[in-house]
Amino acid sequence: MKVYECCDIESVTKKIYCRECGQEITNEREVPDKGNVYSYTVIHVPPAEYAHLAPYTVALIELHNSNVKLTVRIAGEVEIGDEVELDEFVDGAYVYKKTS
Amino acid sequence: MTVYIQSVGMTKFGKAENSTLKDLMLQAAHEALQKAPGMKIDAVYVGNFMGGSLANQEILGAIVANDLGLGYIPTAKLEGACASGGIALRQGVLGILSGEYENVLVVGAEKMKHASTADVTQVINSAMDRDTSEKHAGLTFPGFFGVLANRYFYETGASKEHLAMIALKNRENALNNPLAQFQKPTTLEEILQARHITSPLGLFDCSPTTDGAAAVVLTSKPTDIKVLASSQASGPTMMQDAIDLLSIPAIRISGEQAYAKAGVGPEDIDVVEIHDCFSMTEMLAIEELGFYPKREGWRAIAEGKTKVTGEKPVNTSGGLLSRGHPIGATGIAQIVQLVHQLRGTAPNQMAKQPRLALAQNLGGTGAYSVVHILERV
C-alpha cells in the first residue's frame, strides 16, 4: 500500500502541503497491507446505502512498519490487537480478514 | 469593541409535526426579538445543516428577514455540520466586532423528525469526507465515536458504564428542562441494556434526531452578558488521519484560543455546555477543554464532578443526548441555557449563580469546533 510522508506524518491519503513545514508533500513509499486492529466498531444502524451489509464491522488498522492507519471493513468479529490482512478491494473499500 | 447578548429564544425540542423549518426559525427568533424592544437588527445569520437535503429549503437568512419584516438587511446561512449554530453565532460576533453592525440576530434551526433513520444517517454522513476509502468502508458518524470508545476502554480503566453515567446525568438534567426532548426518567441498567447502534455505543449513548430552533440577539450596547471570547478551529476530516485517536485537536485548539482571548483558564469556568453528540464525545471534550487530564475524564464522571451539584457542571440543559440535537440549532441552544444560568433563570439553576460560562460546539468527526465564553457583568 502506498503511503505519503512529510515531517514524520504518514497517511494513506495524499495531502498537498505538509501541515508541519508547509512544503509540498513528495515522499512516497510502499508499506505492507498487513497490520493490527487498533480499534473497531460494529455498525448495527447503517446509512441507507450500506443497509444490506448490517451488522458489519469497521476497524482502524495500524499497518506494519509504519505509523499509518487505515479504515477498513472486516468480516467477522475482531478484538484490538488482532493481526489482519487485505482480503479484497470492493467498491472503493478495503476489506480485511483476520490472518489465519 | 465588545459584544453583548441582549436576549435569547428557543422552541420546544422534539417532534414538531405541525411546524415547518420556517415556523421553528420564526418562533425562536420572535421570542428573542420580543425581549429586544426597539432594537434595529442590522444582519441575520442562520445556522443550519440539512435544510436543503431534508427539508428542501434554503435561503433561510432571507426568509427570516422577510417574514420578521427586518428590511433589506444582509443575511446568510452558515453550514458547518453540527457546528453550524456555533459558526453562525461567531459570524454575528465578528460582524459586530468589525464595526459593521450594532445588532445581529442569530438563529439556529433544523427539521429532521419527518425523515427515516436511514435517510438521516445518510445525510449526516455528508459531514464526513466522502471522497475516501474510509467512507466506502461503511464508517458512519456514530461509528467513528464507537471506534473511539473501544480504544478509550482499551487504554484506560473506563467501561460502557462510564458512558452510561454521562447519558444518565444528561437525562436527569433534561427532566427539569421543559424545552428538552426527553423527559422520561431512566436508569443505568436500562441504558446499559439498550440496543446497540454502533457498539459499544447503545441507543442512549447517541443523540436523537430532533426538530427545533433557537435564537440569540447580539448587540454592541452593554447588557448583563458579555461575549468574552469566540474562537473556532478545524481538524482532521478522516478517522485514519488522526495522530492520536483519543484526541480531537479542533476542540483542544478552539478551547485554548478562547481561554487566551478571555484571559481565563479552564479552572475559572463555572458552568459548561459541551457537544455531547455521543456520550463518548462528552468524555473526550471534558479532557480536551482542560477540565480533566487526558484519559482521566472517566474518573471525574464516576465521581459526579460534572453533575449540576458537582465542581464543574456540564450540560445542565440535558445536552444533545437528552435536550435533543436539531443540528443547526444546537450551538445556539447551548447559549440559551448558559445565558439562563448566568441570569439565574435556568432549568437546573446552580446554587451559586455562575459568572463564567463556556459553550463548545463540534462539527463532523472533529472537522470543526467552536468555543464561546460568556461572562455575567
Short mmCIF file of C-alpha atoms in Angstrom, two decimals:
data_model
loop_
_atom_site.label_atom_id
_atom_site.label_comp_id
_atom_site.label_asym_id
_atom_site.label_seq_id
_atom_site.Cartn_x
_atom_site.Cartn_y
_atom_site.Cartn_z
CA MET A 1 0.00 0.00 0.00
CA LYS A 2 1.30 3.45 -0.91
CA VAL A 3 1.74 6.00 1.88
CA TYR A 4 2.72 9.66 1.78
CA GLU A 5 5.10 11.20 4.30
CA CYS A 6 6.44 14.53 5.46
CA CYS A 7 7.80 15.61 8.87
CA ASP A 8 7.21 12.06 10.20
CA ILE A 9 3.46 12.31 9.48
CA GLU A 10 2.40 9.41 7.27
CA SER A 11 -1.01 8.99 5.64
CA VAL A 12 -2.69 6.77 3.07
CA THR A 13 -4.31 9.87 1.63
CA LYS A 14 -2.20 12.40 -0.20
CA LYS A 15 -2.39 15.97 1.07
CA ILE A 16 -0.95 18.80 -1.00
CA TYR A 17 1.04 20.66 1.67
CA CYS A 18 2.54 19.36 4.91
CA ARG A 19 0.79 20.90 7.91
CA GLU A 20 4.09 20.97 9.85
CA CYS A 21 6.56 22.53 7.40
CA GLY A 22 4.25 23.91 4.70
CA GLN A 23 6.21 22.28 1.85
CA GLU A 24 4.57 20.19 -0.86
CA ILE A 25 4.47 16.52 0.11
CA THR A 26 6.64 14.44 -2.25
CA ASN A 27 7.78 11.40 -0.23
CA GLU A 28 6.01 8.17 -1.14
CA ARG A 29 6.75 4.63 -0.10
CA GLU A 30 5.18 1.20 -0.08
CA VAL A 31 4.20 -0.46 3.21
CA PRO A 32 2.75 -3.94 3.75
CA ASP A 33 -1.02 -4.42 3.55
CA LYS A 34 -0.87 -6.36 6.81
CA GLY A 35 -1.48 -4.76 10.16
CA ASN A 36 -3.14 -4.94 13.57
CA VAL A 37 -6.57 -3.82 14.70
CA TYR A 38 -6.12 -0.50 16.52
CA SER A 39 -9.83 -0.20 17.30
CA TYR A 40 -13.20 -1.11 15.80
CA THR A 41 -16.97 -0.82 15.97
CA VAL A 42 -19.86 -2.98 14.89
CA ILE A 43 -22.37 -0.93 12.94
CA HIS A 44 -25.91 -2.07 13.66
CA VAL A 45 -27.64 1.03 12.30
CA PRO A 46 -26.24 1.71 8.81
CA PRO A 47 -26.88 4.51 6.35
CA ALA A 48 -29.33 3.60 3.59
CA GLU A 49 -26.56 2.75 1.08
CA TYR A 50 -25.00 0.06 3.34
CA ALA A 51 -28.22 -1.34 4.81
CA HIS A 52 -27.67 -4.69 3.05
CA LEU A 53 -24.35 -5.23 4.92
CA ALA A 54 -25.56 -4.61 8.51
CA PRO A 55 -24.44 -5.52 11.04
CA TYR A 56 -20.86 -5.06 9.83
CA THR A 57 -17.51 -4.31 11.46
CA VAL A 58 -15.45 -1.23 10.62
CA ALA A 59 -11.93 -1.15 12.02
CA LEU A 60 -8.99 1.19 12.18
CA ILE A 61 -5.87 -0.81 11.24
CA GLU A 62 -2.31 0.11 12.13
CA LEU A 63 -0.19 -1.05 9.19
CA HIS A 64 3.09 -2.83 9.84
CA ASN A 65 6.43 -0.97 9.51
CA SER A 66 4.72 2.43 9.70
CA ASN A 67 2.57 4.63 11.87
CA VAL A 68 -0.07 4.71 9.15
CA LYS A 69 -3.67 3.93 9.97
CA LEU A 70 -6.29 2.73 7.52
CA THR A 71 -10.06 2.47 7.93
CA VAL A 72 -11.34 -0.88 6.64
CA ARG A 73 -14.32 -3.21 6.75
CA ILE A 74 -13.71 -6.62 8.30
CA ALA A 75 -15.72 -9.81 8.03
CA GLY A 76 -16.47 -11.40 11.39
CA GLU A 77 -15.61 -10.43 14.96
CA VAL A 78 -12.30 -8.82 15.90
CA GLU A 79 -10.51 -7.57 19.02
CA ILE A 80 -7.94 -4.80 19.40
CA GLY A 81 -4.51 -6.19 18.53
CA ASP A 82 -5.74 -8.88 16.12
CA GLU A 83 -3.47 -9.48 13.13
CA VAL A 84 -5.30 -8.76 9.87
CA GLU A 85 -4.57 -8.76 6.14
CA LEU A 86 -6.15 -7.38 2.98
CA ASP A 87 -8.74 -9.72 1.51
CA GLU A 88 -10.13 -7.65 -1.35
CA PHE A 89 -10.79 -4.11 -2.56
CA VAL A 90 -14.52 -3.77 -3.29
CA ASP A 91 -16.44 -0.68 -4.43
CA GLY A 92 -13.73 1.64 -3.16
CA ALA A 93 -13.43 -0.11 0.23
CA TYR A 94 -10.55 -2.08 1.73
CA VAL A 95 -12.00 -5.32 3.08
CA TYR A 96 -9.74 -7.11 5.56
CA LYS A 97 -9.79 -10.52 7.24
CA LYS A 98 -8.09 -11.98 10.27
CA THR A 99 -4.76 -13.61 9.44
CA SER A 100 -5.22 -17.30 9.89
CA MET B 1 -15.44 46.86 20.65
CA THR B 2 -17.27 44.38 22.89
CA VAL B 3 -20.18 42.11 22.03
CA TYR B 4 -23.06 41.50 24.43
CA ILE B 5 -26.06 39.23 24.47
CA GLN B 6 -29.39 41.04 24.65
CA SER B 7 -31.85 38.16 24.58
CA VAL B 8 -32.50 34.53 23.66
CA GLY B 9 -35.40 32.44 22.40
CA MET B 10 -35.97 28.74 21.88
CA THR B 11 -38.71 26.38 20.75
CA LYS B 12 -39.57 23.15 22.47
CA PHE B 13 -37.17 20.48 21.17
CA GLY B 14 -38.60 17.17 19.98
CA LYS B 15 -41.06 16.31 17.24
CA ALA B 16 -42.75 19.36 15.75
CA GLU B 17 -45.12 17.55 13.45
CA ASN B 18 -47.19 20.58 12.51
CA SER B 19 -44.34 23.08 12.16
CA THR B 20 -42.15 23.71 9.14
CA LEU B 21 -38.47 24.63 9.34
CA LYS B 22 -39.58 28.24 8.76
CA ASP B 23 -42.17 28.08 11.57
CA LEU B 24 -39.49 26.91 14.01
CA MET B 25 -37.00 29.61 12.99
CA LEU B 26 -39.61 32.35 13.26
CA GLN B 27 -40.89 31.17 16.64
CA ALA B 28 -37.42 31.20 18.24
CA ALA B 29 -36.44 34.49 16.57
CA HIS B 30 -39.72 36.19 17.51
CA GLU B 31 -39.24 35.27 21.18
CA ALA B 32 -35.70 36.69 21.16
CA LEU B 33 -36.83 39.90 19.40
CA GLN B 34 -39.70 40.45 21.86
CA LYS B 35 -37.02 40.75 24.53
CA ALA B 36 -35.09 43.29 22.42
CA PRO B 37 -37.70 46.07 22.09
CA GLY B 38 -36.86 48.89 19.74
CA MET B 39 -33.62 47.26 18.64
CA LYS B 40 -32.93 47.64 14.90
CA ILE B 41 -31.45 44.39 13.58
CA ASP B 42 -28.60 45.03 11.11
CA ALA B 43 -27.92 41.47 9.93
CA VAL B 44 -29.15 37.87 10.29
CA TYR B 45 -27.06 34.70 10.41
CA VAL B 46 -28.74 31.30 10.37
CA GLY B 47 -27.04 28.07 11.42
CA ASN B 48 -28.47 25.08 9.55
CA PHE B 49 -27.08 21.82 8.17
CA MET B 50 -29.65 19.78 6.27
CA GLY B 51 -32.35 22.24 5.26
CA GLY B 52 -31.53 21.67 1.61
CA SER B 53 -31.28 17.88 1.71
CA LEU B 54 -34.03 17.00 4.22
CA ALA B 55 -36.49 19.92 4.15
CA ASN B 56 -35.74 21.06 0.56
CA GLN B 57 -35.42 24.60 1.88
CA GLU B 58 -32.52 27.02 1.53
CA ILE B 59 -32.35 30.87 1.57
CA LEU B 60 -33.04 30.64 5.30
CA GLY B 61 -31.44 34.00 6.09
CA ALA B 62 -33.63 35.91 3.66
CA ILE B 63 -36.74 34.06 4.84
CA VAL B 64 -36.09 35.10 8.45
CA ALA B 65 -35.52 38.74 7.48
CA ASN B 66 -38.54 38.83 5.19
CA ASP B 67 -41.07 37.16 7.46
CA LEU B 68 -39.97 39.13 10.51
CA GLY B 69 -40.07 42.36 8.48
CA LEU B 70 -36.47 43.25 9.24
CA GLY B 71 -35.96 45.13 5.97
CA TYR B 72 -33.37 44.83 3.22
CA ILE B 73 -30.57 43.77 5.56
CA PRO B 74 -27.72 41.35 4.77
CA THR B 75 -28.36 37.72 5.78
CA ALA B 76 -26.66 34.37 5.29
CA LYS B 77 -26.91 30.73 6.23
CA LEU B 78 -23.80 29.13 7.72
CA GLU B 79 -23.07 25.43 7.35
CA GLY B 80 -20.51 23.58 9.45
CA ALA B 81 -22.28 20.26 10.07
CA CYS B 82 -23.29 20.07 13.75
CA ALA B 83 -21.26 23.24 14.46
CA SER B 84 -23.45 25.30 12.09
CA GLY B 85 -25.11 27.13 15.00
CA GLY B 86 -21.84 27.97 16.75
CA ILE B 87 -20.32 29.16 13.47
CA ALA B 88 -23.36 31.36 12.75
CA LEU B 89 -23.05 32.86 16.23
CA ARG B 90 -19.37 33.51 15.68
CA GLN B 91 -20.09 35.29 12.38
CA GLY B 92 -22.54 37.50 14.24
CA VAL B 93 -19.91 38.27 16.89
CA LEU B 94 -17.32 39.06 14.20
CA GLY B 95 -19.82 41.25 12.34
CA ILE B 96 -20.24 43.43 15.44
CA LEU B 97 -16.52 43.37 16.31
CA SER B 98 -15.71 44.63 12.80
CA GLY B 99 -17.85 47.70 13.44
CA GLU B 100 -20.15 46.88 10.51
CA TYR B 101 -23.22 46.02 12.66
CA GLU B 102 -24.63 47.10 16.01
CA ASN B 103 -27.29 44.43 16.47
CA VAL B 104 -27.32 40.95 14.91
CA LEU B 105 -29.96 38.23 15.07
CA VAL B 106 -28.55 34.68 15.03
CA VAL B 107 -30.92 31.76 14.53
CA GLY B 108 -30.16 28.03 14.53
CA ALA B 109 -32.72 25.53 13.26
CA GLU B 110 -33.24 22.01 11.96
CA LYS B 111 -36.20 19.87 10.91
CA MET B 112 -35.34 16.15 10.97
CA LYS B 113 -38.07 14.04 12.55
CA HIS B 114 -40.09 13.59 9.36
CA ALA B 115 -37.28 11.55 7.73
CA SER B 116 -36.36 7.89 8.30
CA THR B 117 -33.31 6.99 10.44
CA ALA B 118 -31.57 5.50 7.37
CA ASP B 119 -32.10 8.71 5.39
CA VAL B 120 -30.98 10.94 8.28
CA THR B 121 -27.87 8.76 8.82
CA GLN B 122 -27.14 9.05 5.11
CA VAL B 123 -27.41 12.85 5.15
CA ILE B 124 -25.38 13.15 8.37
CA ASN B 125 -22.67 11.13 6.63
CA SER B 126 -22.15 14.14 4.36
CA ALA B 127 -20.34 15.59 7.41
CA MET B 128 -17.52 13.13 6.69
CA ASP B 129 -15.12 13.29 3.73
CA ARG B 130 -16.97 11.08 1.23
CA ASP B 131 -14.13 11.04 -1.29
CA THR B 132 -12.15 8.42 0.63
CA SER B 133 -11.88 4.64 1.06
CA GLU B 134 -12.88 5.28 4.69
CA LYS B 135 -16.35 6.31 3.58
CA HIS B 136 -16.60 3.31 1.26
CA ALA B 137 -15.67 1.00 4.17
CA GLY B 138 -19.06 2.00 5.58
CA LEU B 139 -17.90 4.08 8.54
CA THR B 140 -20.75 6.16 9.88
CA PHE B 141 -20.81 9.17 12.09
CA PRO B 142 -21.83 7.24 15.23
CA GLY B 143 -19.40 4.52 14.10
CA PHE B 144 -16.48 6.92 14.44
CA PHE B 145 -17.31 7.51 18.10
CA GLY B 146 -17.82 3.75 18.61
CA VAL B 147 -14.25 3.15 17.38
CA LEU B 148 -13.01 5.87 19.75
CA ALA B 149 -14.91 4.35 22.67
CA ASN B 150 -13.41 0.88 22.20
CA ARG B 151 -9.91 2.35 22.08
CA TYR B 152 -10.63 4.53 25.15
CA PHE B 153 -11.76 1.46 27.10
CA TYR B 154 -8.60 -0.37 25.95
CA GLU B 155 -6.23 2.39 27.10
CA THR B 156 -7.97 3.43 30.33
CA GLY B 157 -9.95 1.86 33.15
CA ALA B 158 -13.19 3.11 31.65
CA SER B 159 -16.06 0.90 30.52
CA LYS B 160 -19.51 1.17 28.98
CA GLU B 161 -20.77 2.02 32.47
CA HIS B 162 -18.90 5.34 32.46
CA LEU B 163 -20.53 6.28 29.17
CA ALA B 164 -23.87 5.30 30.69
CA MET B 165 -23.19 7.63 33.64
CA ILE B 166 -22.86 10.53 31.18
CA ALA B 167 -26.10 9.59 29.44
CA LEU B 168 -27.88 9.24 32.80
CA LYS B 169 -26.60 12.59 34.10
CA ASN B 170 -27.78 14.39 30.98
CA ARG B 171 -31.16 12.66 31.11
CA GLU B 172 -31.59 13.65 34.75
CA ASN B 173 -30.81 17.26 33.79
CA ALA B 174 -33.33 17.16 30.93
CA LEU B 175 -36.10 16.06 33.29
CA ASN B 176 -36.10 19.60 34.74
CA ASN B 177 -35.90 21.36 31.36
CA PRO B 178 -39.39 21.88 29.92
CA LEU B 179 -37.93 22.51 26.43
CA ALA B 180 -35.93 19.26 26.39
CA GLN B 181 -36.86 16.40 24.07
CA PHE B 182 -36.61 13.54 26.59
CA GLN B 183 -38.36 13.91 29.92
CA LYS B 184 -38.85 10.28 30.84
CA PRO B 185 -36.63 9.07 33.71
CA THR B 186 -34.26 6.21 33.03
CA THR B 187 -31.79 4.03 34.94
CA LEU B 188 -28.20 2.91 34.49
CA GLU B 189 -29.48 -0.63 33.86
CA GLU B 190 -31.86 0.48 31.11
CA ILE B 191 -29.07 2.48 29.43
CA LEU B 192 -26.61 -0.44 29.61
CA GLN B 193 -29.13 -2.91 28.22
CA ALA B 194 -30.42 -0.75 25.35
CA ARG B 195 -29.98 -1.98 21.80
CA HIS B 196 -26.66 -1.46 20.02
CA ILE B 197 -26.26 1.34 17.50
CA THR B 198 -22.52 1.18 16.81
CA SER B 199 -21.11 -0.97 19.57
CA PRO B 200 -20.07 -0.27 22.23
CA LEU B 201 -22.48 2.66 21.82
CA GLY B 202 -26.11 1.89 22.51
CA LEU B 203 -29.28 3.86 21.97
CA PHE B 204 -28.80 6.15 25.00
CA ASP B 205 -25.19 6.93 24.01
CA CYS B 206 -26.36 8.60 20.79
CA SER B 207 -28.10 11.94 20.40
CA PRO B 208 -31.53 11.71 18.79
CA THR B 209 -32.98 13.29 15.69
CA THR B 210 -34.85 16.42 16.71
CA ASP B 211 -36.91 19.32 15.37
CA GLY B 212 -36.23 22.68 16.94
CA ALA B 213 -34.80 26.18 16.75
CA ALA B 214 -33.04 28.68 19.00
CA ALA B 215 -32.15 32.34 18.59
CA VAL B 216 -29.88 34.98 20.11
CA VAL B 217 -29.79 38.77 19.71
CA LEU B 218 -26.22 40.10 19.85
CA THR B 219 -25.53 43.78 20.38
CA SER B 220 -22.72 46.28 20.87
CA LYS B 221 -24.87 48.01 23.53
CA PRO B 222 -23.80 46.86 27.04
CA THR B 223 -26.06 44.33 28.75
CA ASP B 224 -25.52 41.97 31.70
CA ILE B 225 -23.94 39.25 29.49
CA LYS B 226 -20.64 39.84 27.73
CA VAL B 227 -19.24 37.57 24.99
CA LEU B 228 -15.75 37.28 26.43
CA ALA B 229 -14.30 35.08 23.67
CA SER B 230 -15.24 33.48 20.35
CA SER B 231 -12.90 31.01 18.69
CA GLN B 232 -13.01 28.33 16.03
CA ALA B 233 -10.69 25.59 14.74
CA SER B 234 -10.71 22.88 12.09
CA GLY B 235 -9.33 19.35 12.39
CA PRO B 236 -8.90 16.04 10.55
CA THR B 237 -11.85 15.08 8.36
CA MET B 238 -10.98 11.39 8.44
CA MET B 239 -10.52 8.92 11.29
CA GLN B 240 -7.47 7.41 9.58
CA ASP B 241 -5.74 10.82 9.70
CA ALA B 242 -5.87 11.11 13.50
CA ILE B 243 -2.40 11.30 15.04
CA ASP B 244 -3.90 10.36 18.42
CA LEU B 245 -7.27 8.67 18.01
CA LEU B 246 -8.28 9.76 21.52
CA SER B 247 -7.71 13.42 20.78
CA ILE B 248 -9.93 15.85 18.87
CA PRO B 249 -7.48 18.67 18.07
CA ALA B 250 -10.18 21.12 16.92
CA ILE B 251 -11.76 21.01 20.40
CA ARG B 252 -8.44 21.46 22.16
CA ILE B 253 -7.26 24.34 19.96
CA SER B 254 -10.57 26.22 19.92
CA GLY B 255 -10.60 25.91 23.72
CA GLU B 256 -7.01 27.11 24.14
CA GLN B 257 -7.67 30.09 21.87
CA ALA B 258 -10.85 31.00 23.75
CA TYR B 259 -9.09 30.84 27.14
CA ALA B 260 -6.27 33.04 25.80
CA LYS B 261 -8.69 35.64 24.42
CA ALA B 262 -10.76 35.67 27.60
CA GLY B 263 -7.73 35.72 29.88
CA VAL B 264 -9.12 32.84 31.92
CA GLY B 265 -8.32 29.16 32.32
CA PRO B 266 -10.47 26.02 32.47
CA GLU B 267 -10.40 26.22 36.28
CA ASP B 268 -12.23 29.58 36.15
CA ILE B 269 -15.25 28.30 34.20
CA ASP B 270 -18.35 27.88 36.38
CA VAL B 271 -20.76 26.12 34.01
CA VAL B 272 -20.36 24.34 30.68
CA GLU B 273 -22.42 23.22 27.70
CA ILE B 274 -20.44 20.64 25.71
CA HIS B 275 -21.22 18.99 22.38
CA ASP B 276 -22.28 15.52 23.60
CA CYS B 277 -23.47 14.20 20.22
CA PHE B 278 -22.43 10.88 21.78
CA SER B 279 -21.63 10.10 25.41
CA MET B 280 -18.08 9.35 24.24
CA THR B 281 -17.78 12.86 22.79
CA GLU B 282 -18.54 14.44 26.17
CA MET B 283 -15.84 12.24 27.72
CA LEU B 284 -13.20 13.46 25.25
CA ALA B 285 -14.39 17.10 25.32
CA ILE B 286 -14.02 17.50 29.10
CA GLU B 287 -10.42 16.34 28.62
CA GLU B 288 -9.64 18.43 25.53
CA LEU B 289 -11.04 21.59 27.15
CA GLY B 290 -8.65 21.10 30.05
CA PHE B 291 -11.21 20.38 32.76
CA TYR B 292 -9.63 16.97 33.42
CA PRO B 293 -6.36 15.33 32.31
CA LYS B 294 -6.23 13.28 29.11
CA ARG B 295 -7.57 9.74 29.57
CA GLU B 296 -8.77 10.67 33.09
CA GLY B 297 -12.19 12.15 32.28
CA TRP B 298 -13.92 8.89 33.20
CA ARG B 299 -12.77 9.25 36.81
CA ALA B 300 -14.39 12.70 37.06
CA ILE B 301 -17.60 11.25 35.62
CA ALA B 302 -17.61 8.39 38.13
CA GLU B 303 -17.09 10.88 40.99
CA GLY B 304 -20.05 13.00 39.86
CA LYS B 305 -17.90 16.07 39.28
CA THR B 306 -19.82 17.11 36.15
CA LYS B 307 -23.28 16.89 37.70
CA VAL B 308 -25.25 20.08 38.48
CA THR B 309 -24.13 19.69 42.10
CA GLY B 310 -20.51 18.91 41.13
CA GLU B 311 -17.48 21.17 40.81
CA LYS B 312 -17.84 21.56 37.01
CA PRO B 313 -21.47 21.20 35.87
CA VAL B 314 -21.61 20.00 32.25
CA ASN B 315 -24.76 20.11 30.13
CA THR B 316 -27.22 21.34 32.74
CA SER B 317 -29.71 21.64 29.85
CA GLY B 318 -29.67 17.88 29.26
CA GLY B 319 -27.14 18.20 26.46
CA LEU B 320 -27.57 16.92 22.93
CA LEU B 321 -28.27 13.46 24.34
CA SER B 322 -31.46 14.46 26.15
CA ARG B 323 -32.28 18.12 25.39
CA GLY B 324 -32.15 16.96 21.78
CA HIS B 325 -29.98 17.75 18.75
CA PRO B 326 -31.72 19.71 15.97
CA ILE B 327 -28.34 20.01 14.28
CA GLY B 328 -28.20 23.67 13.23
CA ALA B 329 -29.92 24.81 16.44
CA THR B 330 -27.61 23.04 18.88
CA GLY B 331 -24.85 25.65 19.05
CA ILE B 332 -27.45 28.35 19.82
CA ALA B 333 -29.39 26.21 22.30
CA GLN B 334 -26.17 25.87 24.31
CA ILE B 335 -26.00 29.67 24.54
CA VAL B 336 -29.67 29.85 25.58
CA GLN B 337 -29.01 27.54 28.55
CA LEU B 338 -25.83 29.38 29.57
CA VAL B 339 -27.49 32.81 29.38
CA HIS B 340 -30.23 31.50 31.68
CA GLN B 341 -27.61 30.05 34.07
CA LEU B 342 -25.76 33.39 34.21
CA ARG B 343 -29.03 35.29 34.78
CA GLY B 344 -30.19 32.84 37.45
CA THR B 345 -33.23 31.65 35.50
CA ALA B 346 -32.11 28.25 34.16
CA PRO B 347 -33.58 24.80 34.50
CA ASN B 348 -31.17 23.11 36.96
CA GLN B 349 -30.02 26.54 38.12
CA MET B 350 -26.74 26.25 40.00
CA ALA B 351 -26.96 27.00 43.72
CA LYS B 352 -24.26 29.65 43.42
CA GLN B 353 -25.12 31.86 40.44
CA PRO B 354 -22.29 31.36 37.90
CA ARG B 355 -20.19 34.20 36.44
CA LEU B 356 -18.25 32.46 33.63
CA ALA B 357 -19.82 30.01 31.17
CA LEU B 358 -18.32 28.07 28.26
CA ALA B 359 -20.06 26.57 25.20
CA GLN B 360 -18.32 24.13 22.87
CA ASN B 361 -19.98 23.12 19.58
CA LEU B 362 -18.50 20.34 17.41
CA GLY B 363 -18.98 19.68 13.69
CA GLY B 364 -18.24 16.46 11.87
CA THR B 365 -15.91 13.93 13.43
CA GLY B 366 -13.76 16.78 14.72
CA ALA B 367 -13.79 18.78 11.48
CA TYR B 368 -14.98 21.95 13.24
CA SER B 369 -15.09 23.16 16.82
CA VAL B 370 -16.37 26.49 18.09
CA VAL B 371 -15.96 27.78 21.64
CA HIS B 372 -17.66 30.80 23.21
CA ILE B 373 -17.02 32.08 26.72
CA LEU B 374 -19.69 34.28 28.31
CA GLU B 375 -19.37 36.48 31.39
CA ARG B 376 -22.04 37.92 33.67
CA VAL B 377 -21.09 41.59 34.18
#
